[in-house]
mmCIF file of C-alpha atoms and ligand atoms in Angstrom:
data_model
loop_
_atom_site.group_PDB
_atom_site.id
_atom_site.type_symbol
_atom_site.label_atom_id
_atom_site.label_comp_id
_atom_site.label_asym_id
_atom_site.label_seq_id
_atom_site.Cartn_x
_atom_site.Cartn_y
_atom_site.Cartn_z
ATOM 1 C CA MET A 30 28.456 -57.086 -100.971
ATOM 2 C CA ALA A 31 32.165 -56.189 -101.842
ATOM 3 C CA ASN A 32 33.115 -54.594 -105.073
ATOM 4 C CA SER A 33 29.599 -54.174 -106.097
ATOM 5 C CA LYS A 34 29.154 -51.211 -108.546
ATOM 6 C CA TYR A 35 26.969 -49.577 -106.150
ATOM 7 C CA GLU A 36 30.182 -49.347 -103.324
ATOM 8 C CA TYR A 37 31.684 -46.222 -105.117
ATOM 9 C CA VAL A 38 29.104 -44.038 -102.960
ATOM 10 C CA ARG A 39 31.179 -44.815 -99.623
ATOM 11 C CA SER A 40 33.537 -42.178 -101.137
ATOM 12 C CA PHE A 41 31.315 -39.532 -100.052
ATOM 13 C CA GLU A 42 31.742 -40.177 -96.722
ATOM 14 C CA GLN A 43 33.402 -37.236 -95.284
ATOM 15 C CA SER A 44 36.645 -37.470 -92.821
ATOM 16 C CA ASP A 45 35.536 -36.068 -89.682
ATOM 17 C CA THR A 46 38.582 -37.445 -87.541
ATOM 18 C CA LEU A 47 39.819 -35.338 -84.413
ATOM 19 C CA LEU A 48 42.723 -33.626 -83.959
ATOM 20 C CA PRO A 49 45.285 -36.009 -82.816
ATOM 21 C CA ASN A 50 46.332 -35.729 -79.094
ATOM 22 C CA THR A 51 43.868 -33.382 -78.267
ATOM 23 C CA TRP A 52 41.333 -33.604 -75.058
ATOM 24 C CA ILE A 53 37.780 -34.503 -76.647
ATOM 25 C CA VAL A 54 34.754 -33.174 -75.101
ATOM 26 C CA VAL A 55 31.293 -34.479 -76.078
ATOM 27 C CA ARG A 56 28.439 -32.379 -74.755
ATOM 28 C CA ILE A 57 25.027 -33.548 -74.364
ATOM 29 C CA ASP A 58 22.188 -31.239 -73.859
ATOM 30 C CA GLY A 59 18.344 -32.191 -73.552
ATOM 31 C CA ARG A 60 16.175 -31.148 -76.373
ATOM 32 C CA GLY A 61 13.273 -29.101 -75.210
ATOM 33 C CA PHE A 62 13.617 -29.808 -71.592
ATOM 34 C CA HIS A 63 12.174 -26.626 -70.511
ATOM 35 C CA SER A 64 8.638 -28.300 -71.680
ATOM 36 C CA PHE A 65 9.822 -31.808 -70.715
ATOM 37 C CA SER A 66 10.547 -30.600 -67.327
ATOM 38 C CA ASN A 67 6.920 -28.984 -67.069
ATOM 39 C CA ARG A 68 5.449 -32.048 -68.769
ATOM 40 C CA TYR A 69 6.541 -34.385 -66.059
ATOM 41 C CA ASN A 70 5.846 -32.209 -63.390
ATOM 42 C CA PHE A 71 9.910 -31.369 -62.343
ATOM 43 C CA THR A 72 10.183 -29.533 -59.333
ATOM 44 C CA LYS A 73 11.235 -25.982 -59.796
ATOM 45 C CA PRO A 74 14.115 -24.850 -59.844
ATOM 46 C CA ASN A 75 15.831 -27.926 -59.259
ATOM 47 C CA ASP A 76 13.850 -31.334 -59.404
ATOM 48 C CA ILE A 77 16.566 -34.146 -57.366
ATOM 49 C CA ARG A 78 14.965 -37.092 -58.937
ATOM 50 C CA ALA A 79 15.729 -35.348 -62.590
ATOM 51 C CA LEU A 80 19.223 -34.654 -61.514
ATOM 52 C CA ASN A 81 19.788 -37.849 -59.884
ATOM 53 C CA LEU A 82 18.922 -39.747 -63.066
ATOM 54 C CA MET A 83 21.300 -37.580 -65.081
ATOM 55 C CA ASN A 84 23.991 -38.885 -62.990
ATOM 56 C CA ALA A 85 23.061 -42.318 -63.063
ATOM 57 C CA ALA A 86 22.820 -42.304 -66.713
ATOM 58 C CA ALA A 87 26.109 -40.195 -67.015
ATOM 59 C CA SER A 88 27.810 -42.779 -64.579
ATOM 60 C CA ALA A 89 26.923 -45.911 -66.836
ATOM 61 C CA VAL A 90 28.194 -43.867 -69.692
ATOM 62 C CA VAL A 91 31.481 -43.616 -67.974
ATOM 63 C CA LYS A 92 31.789 -47.408 -66.932
ATOM 64 C CA GLU A 93 30.574 -48.353 -70.539
ATOM 65 C CA ILE A 94 33.319 -46.692 -72.261
ATOM 66 C CA PRO A 95 36.505 -47.031 -71.087
ATOM 67 C CA ASP A 96 38.339 -43.968 -72.339
ATOM 68 C CA LEU A 97 36.253 -41.368 -70.666
ATOM 69 C CA CYS A 98 38.358 -39.991 -68.047
ATOM 70 C CA ILE A 99 35.977 -37.390 -66.582
ATOM 71 C CA ALA A 100 32.218 -35.947 -67.115
ATOM 72 C CA TYR A 101 30.291 -32.940 -65.560
ATOM 73 C CA GLY A 102 26.585 -32.238 -65.563
ATOM 74 C CA VAL A 103 24.293 -29.535 -64.551
ATOM 75 C CA SER A 104 20.526 -29.138 -65.543
ATOM 76 C CA ASP A 105 19.770 -30.881 -68.519
ATOM 77 C CA GLU A 106 23.866 -31.144 -70.084
ATOM 78 C CA TYR A 107 26.661 -33.616 -69.571
ATOM 79 C CA SER A 108 29.850 -32.950 -70.741
ATOM 80 C CA PHE A 109 32.091 -36.102 -71.236
ATOM 81 C CA ILE A 110 35.811 -35.925 -72.000
ATOM 82 C CA PHE A 111 38.040 -38.265 -73.399
ATOM 83 C CA HIS A 112 41.551 -38.741 -72.557
ATOM 84 C CA LYS A 113 43.423 -36.939 -75.109
ATOM 85 C CA THR A 114 45.367 -40.685 -75.789
ATOM 86 C CA THR A 115 42.292 -41.789 -77.267
ATOM 87 C CA THR A 116 42.276 -43.658 -80.324
ATOM 88 C CA LEU A 117 38.883 -45.435 -79.978
ATOM 89 C CA PHE A 118 36.911 -45.298 -83.669
ATOM 90 C CA ASP A 119 40.159 -43.674 -84.947
ATOM 91 C CA ARG A 120 38.814 -40.349 -83.366
ATOM 92 C CA ARG A 121 35.805 -39.869 -85.553
ATOM 93 C CA SER A 122 33.692 -37.188 -84.504
ATOM 94 C CA SER A 123 30.772 -38.661 -85.147
ATOM 95 C CA LYS A 124 31.414 -42.064 -84.141
ATOM 96 C CA LEU A 125 32.405 -40.929 -80.712
ATOM 97 C CA LEU A 126 29.177 -38.401 -80.168
ATOM 98 C CA SER A 127 26.641 -40.393 -81.287
ATOM 99 C CA THR A 128 27.873 -43.418 -79.472
ATOM 100 C CA VAL A 129 27.759 -41.159 -75.977
ATOM 101 C CA VAL A 130 24.569 -39.549 -76.656
ATOM 102 C CA SER A 131 22.673 -42.960 -77.525
ATOM 103 C CA THR A 132 24.504 -44.760 -74.776
ATOM 104 C CA PHE A 133 23.317 -42.053 -72.293
ATOM 105 C CA THR A 134 19.840 -41.855 -73.913
ATOM 106 C CA ALA A 135 19.465 -45.501 -73.495
ATOM 107 C CA PHE A 136 19.725 -45.463 -69.950
ATOM 108 C CA TYR A 137 18.099 -42.092 -69.191
ATOM 109 C CA ILE A 138 15.151 -44.068 -70.874
ATOM 110 C CA HIS A 139 15.845 -47.387 -69.304
ATOM 111 C CA LEU A 140 16.658 -45.636 -65.872
ATOM 112 C CA TRP A 141 13.492 -43.048 -65.750
ATOM 113 C CA ARG A 142 11.594 -45.820 -63.664
ATOM 114 C CA VAL A 143 14.123 -46.286 -60.822
ATOM 115 C CA HIS A 144 14.185 -42.741 -60.026
ATOM 116 C CA PHE A 145 10.315 -41.278 -60.843
ATOM 117 C CA PRO A 146 7.057 -42.868 -59.096
ATOM 118 C CA PRO A 147 5.409 -44.978 -61.644
ATOM 119 C CA ASP A 148 2.637 -42.335 -62.240
ATOM 120 C CA ILE A 149 5.030 -40.329 -63.562
ATOM 121 C CA ALA A 150 5.745 -42.900 -66.979
ATOM 122 C CA LEU A 151 7.597 -41.402 -70.005
ATOM 123 C CA GLN A 152 4.839 -41.466 -72.758
ATOM 124 C CA PRO A 153 5.188 -40.787 -76.629
ATOM 125 C CA PRO A 154 5.624 -38.591 -78.136
ATOM 126 C CA HIS A 155 7.219 -36.758 -74.988
ATOM 127 C CA LEU A 156 10.214 -38.450 -75.234
ATOM 128 C CA PRO A 157 13.610 -37.694 -73.719
ATOM 129 C CA THR A 158 16.026 -36.712 -76.537
ATOM 130 C CA PHE A 159 19.455 -35.389 -76.576
ATOM 131 C CA ASP A 160 21.642 -33.032 -79.023
ATOM 132 C CA ALA A 161 25.844 -33.679 -78.867
ATOM 133 C CA ARG A 162 29.131 -31.989 -80.177
ATOM 134 C CA THR A 163 32.317 -32.639 -80.019
ATOM 135 C CA ILE A 164 34.994 -29.720 -78.843
ATOM 136 C CA CYS A 165 38.918 -30.603 -79.452
ATOM 137 C CA TYR A 166 40.882 -28.910 -76.267
ATOM 138 C CA PRO A 167 44.600 -28.947 -77.079
ATOM 139 C CA THR A 168 46.292 -28.028 -73.224
ATOM 140 C CA LEU A 169 45.091 -29.646 -70.124
ATOM 141 C CA ALA A 170 44.882 -25.882 -69.118
ATOM 142 C CA ASN A 171 41.933 -25.360 -72.096
ATOM 143 C CA LEU A 172 40.463 -28.164 -70.696
ATOM 144 C CA ARG A 173 40.030 -27.096 -67.097
ATOM 145 C CA ASP A 174 38.789 -23.795 -68.340
ATOM 146 C CA TYR A 175 36.225 -25.632 -70.388
ATOM 147 C CA LEU A 176 35.175 -27.674 -67.102
ATOM 148 C CA SER A 177 35.274 -24.489 -65.005
ATOM 149 C CA TRP A 178 33.212 -22.257 -67.477
ATOM 150 C CA ARG A 179 30.687 -24.883 -67.223
ATOM 151 C CA GLN A 180 30.625 -24.709 -63.260
ATOM 152 C CA VAL A 181 30.546 -21.303 -62.911
ATOM 153 C CA ASP A 182 27.651 -20.930 -65.556
ATOM 154 C CA CYS A 183 25.756 -23.679 -63.190
ATOM 155 C CA HIS A 184 26.695 -21.501 -60.431
ATOM 156 C CA ILE A 185 25.563 -18.439 -62.046
ATOM 157 C CA ASN A 186 22.164 -20.073 -63.063
ATOM 158 C CA ASN A 187 21.376 -21.848 -59.857
ATOM 159 C CA LEU A 188 21.585 -18.575 -58.485
ATOM 160 C CA TYR A 189 19.491 -16.641 -60.744
ATOM 161 C CA ASN A 190 16.853 -19.783 -60.596
ATOM 162 C CA THR A 191 16.961 -20.181 -57.046
ATOM 163 C CA THR A 192 15.821 -16.155 -56.379
ATOM 164 C CA PHE A 193 13.531 -16.278 -59.372
ATOM 165 C CA TRP A 194 11.136 -19.297 -57.324
ATOM 166 C CA ALA A 195 11.707 -17.747 -54.234
ATOM 167 C CA MET A 196 10.105 -14.833 -55.292
ATOM 168 C CA ARG A 197 7.732 -16.565 -57.374
ATOM 169 C CA GLN A 198 6.786 -19.526 -54.956
ATOM 170 C CA LYS A 199 7.169 -17.740 -51.315
ATOM 171 C CA GLY A 200 7.001 -13.921 -52.500
ATOM 172 C CA GLY A 201 3.906 -15.030 -54.661
ATOM 173 C CA MET A 202 5.062 -12.610 -57.627
ATOM 174 C CA GLY A 203 4.377 -12.976 -61.448
ATOM 175 C CA PRO A 204 6.833 -14.243 -64.228
ATOM 176 C CA ARG A 205 7.357 -10.888 -65.792
ATOM 177 C CA GLU A 206 7.376 -8.908 -62.524
ATOM 178 C CA VAL A 207 10.363 -10.999 -61.074
ATOM 179 C CA GLU A 208 11.953 -11.168 -64.318
ATOM 180 C CA GLU A 209 11.695 -7.180 -64.247
ATOM 181 C CA GLU A 210 13.517 -6.925 -60.682
ATOM 182 C CA LEU A 211 16.088 -9.369 -61.336
ATOM 183 C CA LYS A 212 17.075 -7.632 -64.346
ATOM 184 C CA GLY A 213 20.615 -6.241 -64.142
ATOM 185 C CA THR A 214 21.268 -7.394 -60.688
ATOM 186 C CA LEU A 215 24.492 -8.521 -59.376
ATOM 187 C CA ALA A 216 25.215 -11.800 -57.466
ATOM 188 C CA SER A 217 25.445 -9.767 -53.921
ATOM 189 C CA ASP A 218 21.815 -8.503 -54.838
ATOM 190 C CA LYS A 219 20.426 -11.683 -55.464
ATOM 191 C CA ASN A 220 21.879 -13.015 -51.880
ATOM 192 C CA GLU A 221 20.652 -10.205 -50.138
ATOM 193 C CA ILE A 222 16.923 -10.623 -52.033
ATOM 194 C CA LEU A 223 17.227 -14.106 -50.781
ATOM 195 C CA TRP A 224 18.123 -13.498 -47.268
ATOM 196 C CA GLY A 225 16.278 -10.655 -46.741
ATOM 197 C CA ARG A 226 12.760 -11.590 -47.961
ATOM 198 C CA PHE A 227 12.621 -15.415 -47.796
ATOM 199 C CA GLY A 228 15.706 -16.077 -44.971
ATOM 200 C CA ILE A 229 17.454 -18.262 -47.699
ATOM 201 C CA ASN A 230 21.175 -18.439 -47.208
ATOM 202 C CA TYR A 231 22.258 -19.733 -50.488
ATOM 203 C CA ASN A 232 25.154 -20.999 -48.923
ATOM 204 C CA ASP A 233 23.222 -23.662 -47.085
ATOM 205 C CA GLU A 234 21.352 -24.872 -50.851
ATOM 206 C CA ASN A 235 22.193 -28.384 -51.902
ATOM 207 C CA GLU A 236 25.808 -28.832 -52.845
ATOM 208 C CA ILE A 237 24.544 -30.635 -56.073
ATOM 209 C CA PHE A 238 22.666 -27.521 -57.104
ATOM 210 C CA LYS A 239 25.424 -25.138 -56.439
ATOM 211 C CA LYS A 240 28.307 -27.318 -58.056
ATOM 212 C CA GLY A 241 26.758 -29.569 -60.476
ATOM 213 C CA SER A 242 27.789 -33.343 -60.062
ATOM 214 C CA VAL A 243 31.441 -34.621 -61.410
ATOM 215 C CA VAL A 244 31.689 -38.209 -62.386
ATOM 216 C CA PHE A 245 35.208 -39.865 -62.387
ATOM 217 C CA CYS A 246 36.891 -43.440 -61.405
ATOM 218 C CA GLN A 247 37.923 -43.525 -57.846
ATOM 219 C CA TYR A 248 41.221 -44.957 -56.795
ATOM 220 C CA GLU A 249 42.745 -45.430 -53.277
ATOM 221 C CA LEU A 250 42.257 -41.728 -52.130
ATOM 222 C CA GLU A 251 38.512 -41.285 -50.924
ATOM 223 C CA GLU A 252 36.717 -44.302 -49.474
ATOM 224 C CA PRO A 253 38.926 -47.017 -50.291
ATOM 225 C CA ALA A 254 36.415 -49.503 -49.351
ATOM 226 C CA GLU A 255 34.046 -48.408 -51.902
ATOM 227 C CA GLY A 256 35.709 -50.354 -54.562
ATOM 228 C CA ARG A 257 36.786 -53.623 -52.810
ATOM 229 C CA THR A 258 34.035 -56.239 -54.041
ATOM 230 C CA ASP A 259 34.221 -55.335 -57.507
ATOM 231 C CA THR A 260 38.127 -55.507 -57.427
ATOM 232 C CA LEU A 261 38.143 -58.997 -55.528
ATOM 233 C CA ALA A 262 35.603 -60.258 -58.461
ATOM 234 C CA LEU A 263 37.377 -59.180 -61.366
ATOM 235 C CA GLU A 264 40.747 -60.614 -59.740
ATOM 236 C CA GLU A 265 38.935 -64.209 -59.688
ATOM 237 C CA ASP A 266 37.594 -63.661 -63.282
ATOM 238 C CA GLU A 267 41.454 -62.965 -64.613
ATOM 239 C CA ALA A 268 42.437 -65.903 -62.991
ATOM 240 C CA THR A 269 39.868 -68.229 -64.332
ATOM 241 C CA ALA A 270 40.681 -66.202 -67.912
ATOM 242 C CA VAL A 271 44.581 -67.170 -67.172
ATOM 243 C CA PRO A 272 45.135 -70.007 -65.209
ATOM 244 C CA ASP A 273 49.119 -70.973 -65.595
ATOM 245 C CA THR A 274 50.422 -67.914 -66.469
ATOM 246 C CA GLU A 275 51.142 -64.329 -65.402
ATOM 247 C CA PRO A 276 49.121 -62.101 -66.662
ATOM 248 C CA SER A 277 50.319 -59.815 -69.580
ATOM 249 C CA ARG A 278 51.077 -56.279 -69.310
ATOM 250 C CA THR A 279 47.753 -55.591 -71.669
ATOM 251 C CA GLN A 280 45.571 -57.734 -69.106
ATOM 252 C CA LYS A 281 47.165 -56.019 -66.314
ATOM 253 C CA GLU A 282 46.402 -52.746 -67.756
ATOM 254 C CA ARG A 283 42.862 -53.599 -69.161
ATOM 255 C CA ALA A 284 42.209 -54.835 -65.349
ATOM 256 C CA LYS A 285 43.377 -51.645 -64.013
ATOM 257 C CA LYS A 286 41.011 -49.983 -66.155
ATOM 258 C CA VAL A 287 37.877 -52.208 -65.283
ATOM 259 C CA ARG A 288 38.564 -51.898 -61.862
ATOM 260 C CA ALA A 289 38.698 -48.381 -61.770
ATOM 261 C CA LYS A 290 35.711 -47.941 -63.738
ATOM 262 C CA ALA A 291 34.246 -50.839 -61.068
ATOM 263 C CA SER A 292 34.445 -47.578 -58.968
ATOM 264 C CA VAL A 293 32.878 -44.875 -60.760
ATOM 265 C CA VAL A 294 31.846 -42.285 -58.219
ATOM 266 C CA VAL A 295 29.454 -38.876 -58.538
ATOM 267 C CA ARG A 296 31.179 -35.777 -56.714
ATOM 268 C CA HIS A 297 29.267 -32.470 -56.444
ATOM 269 C CA ILE A 298 32.488 -30.139 -55.647
ATOM 270 C CA ASP A 299 34.626 -27.642 -56.746
ATOM 271 C CA ILE A 300 36.397 -28.441 -60.268
ATOM 272 C CA ILE A 301 37.951 -25.233 -60.523
ATOM 273 C CA LYS A 302 40.726 -24.844 -58.236
ATOM 274 C CA ASP A 303 43.707 -27.202 -58.790
ATOM 275 C CA ASP A 304 43.047 -29.100 -55.235
ATOM 276 C CA PHE A 305 40.453 -31.518 -57.347
ATOM 277 C CA TRP A 306 43.109 -32.296 -60.009
ATOM 278 C CA GLU A 307 46.397 -32.556 -57.799
ATOM 279 C CA ARG A 308 44.800 -35.025 -55.500
ATOM 280 C CA ARG A 309 43.328 -37.080 -58.232
ATOM 281 C CA PRO A 310 46.392 -37.492 -60.757
ATOM 282 C CA TRP A 311 45.126 -40.203 -62.885
ATOM 283 C CA ILE A 312 42.325 -38.093 -64.101
ATOM 284 C CA SER A 313 44.317 -35.963 -66.418
ATOM 285 C CA SER A 314 47.911 -37.551 -66.795
HETATM 286 P P1 ATP B 22 17.060 -26.762 -76.204
HETATM 287 O O1 ATP B 22 16.627 -27.924 -76.964
HETATM 288 O O2 ATP B 22 17.587 -25.602 -76.994
HETATM 289 O O3 ATP B 22 18.054 -27.169 -74.943
HETATM 290 P P2 ATP B 22 15.509 -26.487 -73.364
HETATM 291 O O4 ATP B 22 13.982 -26.075 -73.470
HETATM 292 O O5 ATP B 22 16.320 -27.729 -73.130
HETATM 293 O O6 ATP B 22 16.155 -25.921 -75.145
HETATM 294 P P3 ATP B 22 18.151 -25.615 -71.904
HETATM 295 O O7 ATP B 22 18.628 -24.226 -72.090
HETATM 296 O O8 ATP B 22 19.085 -26.780 -72.244
HETATM 297 O O9 ATP B 22 16.675 -25.436 -72.679
HETATM 298 O O10 ATP B 22 17.632 -25.515 -70.656
HETATM 299 C C1 ATP B 22 17.004 -26.863 -69.916
HETATM 300 C C2 ATP B 22 15.863 -26.363 -69.190
HETATM 301 O O11 ATP B 22 15.250 -27.758 -68.419
HETATM 302 C C3 ATP B 22 16.062 -25.726 -67.914
HETATM 303 O O12 ATP B 22 15.968 -24.068 -67.956
HETATM 304 C C4 ATP B 22 14.867 -26.142 -67.046
HETATM 305 O O13 ATP B 22 13.881 -25.631 -67.255
HETATM 306 C C5 ATP B 22 15.068 -27.541 -67.270
HETATM 307 N N1 ATP B 22 15.605 -28.248 -66.158
HETATM 308 C C6 ATP B 22 16.425 -29.291 -66.737
HETATM 309 N N2 ATP B 22 16.721 -30.273 -65.578
HETATM 310 C C7 ATP B 22 15.914 -29.479 -64.785
HETATM 311 C C8 ATP B 22 15.838 -30.180 -63.182
HETATM 312 N N3 ATP B 22 16.951 -31.105 -62.557
HETATM 313 N N4 ATP B 22 14.799 -29.619 -62.463
HETATM 314 C C9 ATP B 22 13.966 -28.635 -62.946
HETATM 315 N N5 ATP B 22 14.285 -27.988 -64.250
HETATM 316 C C10 ATP B 22 14.916 -28.864 -65.145
HETATM 317 P P1 ATP B 23 30.335 -52.669 -84.887
HETATM 318 O O1 ATP B 23 30.240 -52.196 -83.370
HETATM 319 O O2 ATP B 23 31.634 -52.400 -84.980
HETATM 320 O O3 ATP B 23 28.951 -52.061 -85.801
HETATM 321 P P2 ATP B 23 28.355 -54.907 -85.016
HETATM 322 O O4 ATP B 23 28.715 -56.092 -84.129
HETATM 323 O O5 ATP B 23 27.586 -54.089 -84.553
HETATM 324 O O6 ATP B 23 29.593 -54.236 -84.645
HETATM 325 P P3 ATP B 23 27.766 -54.752 -87.799
HETATM 326 O O7 ATP B 23 28.645 -54.951 -89.339
HETATM 327 O O8 ATP B 23 27.033 -53.502 -87.762
HETATM 328 O O9 ATP B 23 28.548 -55.167 -86.418
HETATM 329 O O10 ATP B 23 26.698 -56.167 -87.974
HETATM 330 C C1 ATP B 23 25.423 -56.065 -86.934
HETATM 331 C C2 ATP B 23 25.796 -57.281 -86.778
HETATM 332 O O11 ATP B 23 24.400 -57.574 -85.927
HETATM 333 C C3 ATP B 23 24.938 -58.363 -87.500
HETATM 334 O O12 ATP B 23 26.192 -59.432 -88.295
HETATM 335 C C4 ATP B 23 24.659 -59.670 -87.268
HETATM 336 O O13 ATP B 23 25.221 -60.659 -86.937
HETATM 337 C C5 ATP B 23 23.817 -58.782 -86.424
HETATM 338 N N1 ATP B 23 22.209 -58.484 -86.340
HETATM 339 C C6 ATP B 23 21.628 -57.130 -86.556
HETATM 340 N N2 ATP B 23 20.525 -57.163 -86.914
HETATM 341 C C7 ATP B 23 20.099 -58.476 -87.050
HETATM 342 C C8 ATP B 23 18.977 -59.302 -87.076
HETATM 343 N N3 ATP B 23 17.794 -58.957 -87.420
HETATM 344 N N4 ATP B 23 18.990 -60.515 -87.322
HETATM 345 C C9 ATP B 23 19.842 -61.551 -86.798
HETATM 346 N N5 ATP B 23 21.277 -60.811 -86.525
HETATM 347 C C10 ATP B 23 21.288 -59.220 -86.566
HETATM 348 MG MG1 MG B 24 20.697 -26.887 -76.141
HETATM 349 MG MG1 MG B 25 18.325 -28.201 -73.500
HETATM 350 MG MG1 MG B 26 20.510 -27.297 -71.139
HETATM 351 MG MG1 MG B 27 27.023 -52.567 -85.755
#
């Protein structure tokens, strides 16, 4: 109701517009996933079903929100990056993060049954929820350092967890004992424990565990056939929408975006070195 005597309350809303021309990161993280993962019997240290579910939900988010240019996930967290030029929701922080986190949670719950067997069904009150924050990075170098930080963290945690759980599961040691022995050890010490005691070569571990997951839009660079059916379908739609005239520039750009979104891919690769970015210039340009 416009102009009611109550309308003044709107002026109490605080502006949370994020700095223009900066890369916006929305990082979400599962709340209490240590106990959530125990509750639903996740395999330790890495339950592949749970990781696939995180990746499926993240891919759906990237498809749903066109201004996202890349996302990176590990464990129960995901970082979604809005291109620095985005004007979505006038760059209001609460709008952006609440849309990302609720879209992600909706898909996580919706897709649960695709990734877990029927006897492992979600039950209240043990439902998955996620928190979220926004962070702005003024330069691409800062953004890449942010993503490198998350990927290095993935590696450090995974090496620790792999060693921890090998000592527990294969070495039959108790949690305190393992913690005590691993305190202050270097990466080389952990590699040595894995190889020397359990015959595990850390390098042979699954890439998804070691590198985490990168979600982005694929163009022609890799596997060009991947997006083809979507591309054709889209072109037909566009043709019926505008039968007689040349598509406008906006329409073309929208089509390009939708086409790109039609081939959102998940990769488990290094995003620290230049190679990833140089081979996919559309992500950061
Ligand atoms: P908080 O609410 O503060 O985030 P948390 O219990 O979620 O608490 P995190 O630091 O986010 O703590 O750690 C997530 C935990 O969830 C991991 O330590 C691990 O125990 C568990 N976890 C997440 N994903 C997986 C997975 N794919 N396989 C096995 N365990 C997982
Ligand atoms: P935005 O994303 O900007 O919020 P919106 O379409 O959600 O766009 P709102 O102003 O939030 O717009 O209005 C919500 C609309 O949802 C209502 O105008 C109405 O059409 C519909 N709606 C919501 N709840 C109901 C309901 N219980 N029954 C019928 N229609 C509903
Ligand atoms: Mg947390
Ligand atoms: Mg968590
Ligand atoms: Mg976490
Ligand atoms: Mg609404």
